[in-house]
XYZ file of C-alpha atoms in Angstrom:
380
model
C 31.386 -11.214 13.252
C 31.689 -7.611 14.358
C 33.423 -8.475 17.676
C 35.909 -10.649 15.854
C 36.708 -7.884 13.333
C 37.177 -5.329 16.147
C 39.503 -7.674 18.133
C 41.550 -8.339 14.914
C 41.864 -4.570 14.309
C 42.918 -3.838 17.963
C 45.651 -6.520 18.050
C 46.987 -5.526 14.599
C 47.070 -1.815 15.641
C 49.020 -2.822 18.735
C 51.624 -4.605 16.722
C 51.778 -1.760 14.192
C 52.379 0.854 17.008
C 54.992 -1.472 18.504
C 56.946 -1.585 15.199
C 56.601 2.093 14.447
C 54.137 4.570 15.969
C 55.106 7.309 13.453
C 54.389 5.025 10.492
C 51.095 3.823 12.029
C 49.912 7.397 12.400
C 50.998 8.172 8.848
C 49.185 5.046 7.535
C 45.950 6.048 9.287
C 45.900 9.570 7.881
C 43.413 8.120 5.322
C 40.963 7.121 8.127
C 39.285 10.585 8.279
C 38.990 10.463 4.436
C 37.223 7.121 4.734
C 34.771 8.390 7.404
C 33.295 11.023 5.010
C 31.963 8.617 2.366
C 30.904 6.133 4.976
C 28.904 8.844 6.799
C 27.536 10.386 3.591
C 26.462 7.087 1.913
C 25.118 5.787 5.221
C 22.897 8.868 5.641
C 21.572 8.497 2.095
C 20.835 4.794 2.585
C 18.995 5.585 5.838
C 16.818 8.157 4.088
C 15.930 5.958 1.140
C 15.324 2.886 3.383
C 12.906 5.036 5.404
C 11.124 5.957 2.199
C 11.002 2.301 1.142
C 9.396 1.468 4.518
C 6.807 4.177 3.941
C 6.043 2.900 0.424
C 5.716 -0.671 1.723
C 3.268 0.583 4.287
C 1.281 2.429 1.619
C 1.262 -0.750 -0.522
C -0.036 -2.786 2.552
C -2.724 -0.167 3.157
C -3.771 -0.197 -0.605
C -3.902 -3.993 -0.606
C -5.731 -4.056 2.730
C -8.331 -1.542 1.533
C -8.923 -3.571 -1.682
C -9.432 -6.784 0.286
C -11.674 -5.197 2.952
C -13.648 -3.434 0.276
C -13.747 -6.290 -2.211
C -17.524 -6.002 -2.531
C -17.296 -2.342 -3.429
C -14.440 -2.994 -5.835
C -16.443 -5.694 -7.674
C -19.759 -3.860 -7.461
C -18.282 -0.809 -9.144
C -16.213 -2.794 -11.711
C -13.014 -1.211 -10.353
C -10.772 -4.285 -10.394
C -8.511 -2.773 -13.063
C -8.289 0.550 -11.165
C -7.232 -1.226 -7.964
C -4.654 -3.252 -9.856
C -3.168 -0.088 -11.320
C -3.140 1.483 -7.890
C -1.278 -1.419 -6.407
C 1.235 -1.735 -9.230
C 1.969 1.977 -9.046
C 3.066 1.577 -5.464
C 5.062 -1.521 -6.321
C 6.890 0.440 -9.013
C 7.812 3.080 -6.462
C 9.194 0.453 -4.132
C 11.269 -1.116 -7.008
C 12.656 2.365 -7.987
C 13.716 3.106 -4.439
C 15.379 -0.352 -4.087
C 17.282 0.328 -7.267
C 18.478 3.727 -5.903
C 19.432 2.136 -2.655
C 21.563 -0.542 -4.345
C 23.229 2.024 -6.584
C 24.214 4.186 -3.614
C 25.408 1.335 -1.356
C 27.532 -0.167 -4.132
C 29.439 3.046 -4.437
C 30.989 2.438 -0.997
C 33.107 -0.576 -1.931
C 35.113 1.080 -4.774
C 35.647 4.127 -2.611
C 36.918 2.135 0.279
C 39.194 0.153 -2.187
C 40.686 3.427 -3.509
C 41.234 4.935 -0.067
C 42.684 1.700 1.307
C 45.003 1.186 -1.650
C 46.224 4.791 -1.313
C 46.943 4.427 2.342
C 48.882 1.142 1.684
C 50.871 2.684 -1.220
C 51.869 5.725 0.854
C 52.769 3.527 3.851
C 55.062 1.404 1.675
C 56.700 4.524 0.360
C 57.149 5.993 3.857
C 58.291 2.682 5.281
C 60.946 2.503 2.541
C 62.220 5.897 3.509
C 62.270 4.807 7.216
C 64.257 1.694 6.418
C 66.733 3.598 4.162
C 67.216 6.160 7.009
C 67.661 3.289 9.434
C 64.679 4.454 11.588
C 63.395 0.854 11.446
C 64.615 -2.528 10.305
C 63.499 -4.422 7.271
C 61.896 -7.025 9.593
C 59.995 -4.343 11.532
C 58.731 -2.877 8.271
C 57.598 -6.195 6.940
C 55.834 -6.983 10.179
C 54.147 -3.541 10.044
C 53.114 -4.007 6.388
C 51.606 -7.476 7.018
C 49.551 -6.108 9.943
C 48.358 -3.227 7.755
C 47.236 -5.579 5.002
C 45.519 -7.879 7.401
C 43.619 -4.949 9.000
C 42.271 -3.805 5.598
C 39.502 -6.374 5.227
C 38.064 -6.012 8.823
C 38.073 -2.182 8.404
C 36.260 -2.508 5.122
C 33.724 -4.964 6.677
C 32.966 -2.424 9.424
C 32.367 0.209 6.789
C 29.823 -2.098 5.136
C 28.294 -2.693 8.504
C 27.364 0.912 8.763
C 25.116 0.433 5.685
C 23.239 -2.410 7.420
C 22.960 -0.329 10.654
C 21.479 2.635 8.762
C 18.963 0.356 7.070
C 18.045 -1.055 10.399
C 17.708 2.363 12.046
C 15.349 3.444 9.222
C 13.104 0.398 9.942
C 13.311 1.176 13.695
C 12.194 4.779 13.041
C 9.056 3.436 11.392
C 8.359 1.188 14.323
C 8.932 3.994 16.865
C 6.560 6.230 14.806
C 3.850 3.573 15.061
C 4.483 3.200 18.776
C 4.351 6.970 19.373
C 1.047 7.529 17.481
C -2.296 7.623 19.375
C -4.105 -10.910 -4.649
C -6.182 -8.853 -6.094
C -8.489 -11.295 -7.767
C -10.024 -10.141 -11.067
C -12.767 -12.229 -12.507
C -12.488 -12.921 -16.187
C -15.412 -12.108 -18.361
C -16.505 -15.102 -20.438
C -16.476 -13.962 -24.045
C -19.471 -16.173 -24.722
C -21.622 -14.225 -22.276
C -23.672 -11.401 -23.522
C -23.903 -7.843 -22.105
C -26.806 -7.135 -19.853
C -29.108 -4.535 -21.363
C -31.356 -2.838 -18.825
C -34.316 -1.014 -20.300
C -36.741 -0.932 -17.398
C -34.990 -2.577 -14.461
C -37.487 -5.254 -13.606
C -36.086 -7.909 -11.293
C -37.567 -11.459 -11.175
C -36.419 -14.107 -8.784
C -37.758 -17.626 -9.420
C -37.490 -20.499 -6.877
C -34.082 -19.207 -5.527
C -32.243 -21.388 -2.997
C -28.822 -20.807 -1.532
C -26.900 -22.537 1.264
C -23.905 -21.174 3.206
C -21.604 -23.661 4.955
C -24.301 -26.348 4.344
C -26.913 -24.248 6.063
C -29.891 -23.081 3.991
C -30.157 -19.237 3.866
C -32.752 -19.037 1.052
C -35.114 -21.855 0.125
C -37.361 -21.526 -2.905
C -37.645 -17.768 -2.819
C -39.899 -16.170 -5.457
C -39.852 -12.397 -5.721
C -40.880 -9.883 -8.431
C -39.670 -6.238 -8.243
C -41.464 -4.010 -10.816
C -39.359 -1.545 -12.898
C -39.058 1.892 -11.348
C -40.390 0.903 -7.946
C -38.835 1.176 -4.524
C -39.130 -2.175 -2.712
C -38.046 -2.924 0.817
C -37.190 -6.366 1.943
C -37.829 -6.728 5.597
C -36.883 -9.640 7.899
C -35.069 -10.681 11.062
C -31.253 -10.738 11.182
C -29.790 -13.689 9.259
C -32.974 -14.208 7.118
C -30.989 -13.686 3.902
C -31.638 -10.087 2.999
C -27.972 -9.311 2.346
C -27.584 -12.627 0.603
C -30.128 -11.587 -2.012
C -28.074 -8.454 -2.696
C -24.861 -10.588 -2.986
C -26.574 -12.957 -5.368
C -27.899 -10.139 -7.588
C -24.307 -8.896 -7.930
C -22.951 -12.460 -8.482
C -20.707 -12.371 -5.439
C -21.926 -15.941 -5.035
C -22.673 -18.027 -8.097
C -23.536 -21.433 -6.703
C -27.309 -21.208 -6.178
C -30.393 -22.915 -7.495
C -33.152 -21.102 -9.298
C -33.141 -18.133 -11.573
C -32.526 -14.327 -11.219
C -33.689 -12.286 -14.165
C -33.255 -8.650 -14.975
C -35.517 -7.476 -17.813
C -36.072 -11.141 -18.666
C -32.342 -11.783 -18.903
C -30.797 -14.479 -16.797
C -27.836 -12.889 -14.975
C -25.917 -16.144 -15.302
C -25.911 -15.605 -19.060
C -24.541 -12.026 -18.740
C -21.027 -10.816 -18.311
C -20.088 -9.660 -14.765
C -18.889 -6.261 -15.992
C -22.173 -5.428 -17.677
C -24.158 -6.725 -14.648
C -22.332 -4.662 -12.133
C -22.186 -1.654 -14.379
C -25.999 -1.506 -14.183
C -26.251 -1.883 -10.355
C -25.320 0.544 -7.690
C -24.609 -0.634 -4.137
C -24.493 0.891 -0.738
C -23.903 -1.313 2.248
C -24.269 -0.852 5.953
C -20.541 -1.453 6.339
C -19.188 1.611 4.565
C -15.878 1.163 2.760
C -13.860 4.284 2.144
C -10.313 4.474 0.781
C -7.469 6.533 2.280
C -7.862 9.265 -0.259
C -9.761 12.547 -0.744
C -13.493 12.921 -0.321
C -13.729 13.685 -4.055
C -11.788 10.536 -5.034
C -14.010 8.396 -2.754
C -17.197 9.775 -4.392
C -15.707 9.592 -7.827
C -15.043 5.911 -7.316
C -18.577 5.445 -8.601
C -17.705 7.038 -11.876
C -14.056 7.860 -12.630
C -15.034 9.964 -15.593
C -17.416 12.157 -13.695
C -16.784 16.011 -13.609
C -16.270 17.953 -10.469
C -19.696 19.418 -10.895
C -21.203 15.961 -11.010
C -19.371 15.037 -7.796
C -20.680 18.107 -6.074
C -24.280 17.385 -7.210
C -23.993 13.829 -5.884
C -22.640 15.077 -2.556
C -25.506 17.544 -2.278
C -28.092 14.874 -3.018
C -26.562 12.649 -0.332
C -26.703 15.483 2.262
C -22.950 15.708 2.741
C -22.195 19.025 0.984
C -22.498 21.180 4.088
C -19.930 19.114 6.023
C -17.542 19.062 2.985
C -17.703 22.813 2.455
C -16.974 23.377 6.195
C -13.578 21.622 5.790
C -10.475 23.767 4.989
C -9.637 21.560 1.908
C -13.302 20.913 1.051
C -13.495 17.996 -1.499
C -9.691 17.483 -1.226
C -9.979 16.515 2.463
C -8.253 13.277 3.217
C -10.693 10.795 4.904
C -7.993 8.588 6.454
C -7.709 4.835 6.441
C -11.178 3.343 6.213
C -12.581 6.837 6.606
C -11.386 7.006 10.247
C -11.410 10.813 10.242
C -15.161 10.900 9.606
C -18.144 9.921 11.641
C -20.318 6.855 10.731
C -23.041 9.011 9.247
C -20.519 11.036 7.184
C -18.946 7.921 5.810
C -22.364 6.498 4.876
C -23.339 9.672 3.079
C -20.229 9.657 1.034
C -20.905 6.075 0.135
C -24.443 7.006 -0.948
C -23.029 9.935 -2.968
C -20.721 7.407 -4.691
C -23.671 5.222 -5.708
C -25.776 8.246 -6.819
C -22.848 9.412 -9.008
C -22.789 5.976 -10.696
C -26.383 6.644 -11.724
C -27.024 2.954 -12.396
C -30.589 1.960 -13.364
C -30.755 -0.329 -10.331
C -29.782 0.697 -6.869
C -29.425 -1.699 -3.988
C -29.348 -0.309 -0.395
C -28.334 -2.848 2.194
C -29.238 -1.041 5.457
C -27.478 1.904 3.833
C -29.123 4.651 6.034
C -28.733 2.973 9.443
C -26.336 5.700 10.688
C -28.365 8.608 9.391
C -30.916 10.795 11.163
C -34.582 10.844 9.923
C -34.272 14.181 8.156
C -31.173 13.235 6.186
C -32.708 9.847 5.375
C -35.807 11.509 3.981
C -33.752 13.848 1.800
C -31.716 10.877 0.431
C -34.912 8.928 -0.250
C -36.263 11.908 -2.126
C -33.072 12.126 -4.155
C -33.239 8.489 -5.094
């Protein structure tokens, strides 16, 4: 351990000074030379380790957002996008680990060179001392053995500095936090056909669904004509949100049939189903990115003009334009920098940008005032 290495060095130094204090001082002239690479490399390691900690935090945030917003991810068919986002962060972490290993591995050969140089010069100087009868051969051999034995503990302390710097970088991340006030991708069955929506009529026949052995829906029959706005009203827990989840195939174990334009959704690929349905939930999921990126999540190929139009239709343009960075404003983790109503309007803008033929609103305007809600209903 560290204490053992320190004690060994102290006792060996005492013996070396006892044999020849002049030769001891001469041998340790290399000590200042060794301090420079130790300090330089330690500083670099601390900086890179701090960056690695940041990247790991970013990865945890990305993964957490994907899991919390799994319904949004699936509803917008963005599984591949989320996978790329996660792997991009993983690649950054790997690159920094490689750099860290490369830098830390330079310390050992440097210490070997400086140590070998000090030993070689000490042997030369000791030989001169013995020839000039300034010390006996026995004293010189005792000194040389002590110097050789001290080399490994000194080298170990140099490597210890690397570990200390890595630990300090991690501690900095913890202090920062204290001071501040598997991504599952469903496979599309090749045998399933693409859903083709021409009108958007939804037909639910004798639908039953149980959750944890408790019936939520029992023999539900419902017909929603194409192009109509239909509200499903009921008490809390009556299954309103369950119907939305079943339409998007978040749950697949149910009895009965769900048809869209006379096509059983069980016979259609998930991608084509979710491509044709827009979703806005009461629990708004925003990602730690810009306002533009969060709206564009509904359609990654949309132009900036399309994003602006969607924001205007959702009644969020005035707020966005009042921000210094406008659409490039970062919303924070889970949209923490925005109010509940602002988050909800961005989520609505995302759904409007998707421009799907079927739009599902699961208490999507609960945080909006009446005037804003009327404007959004008009836009829809």
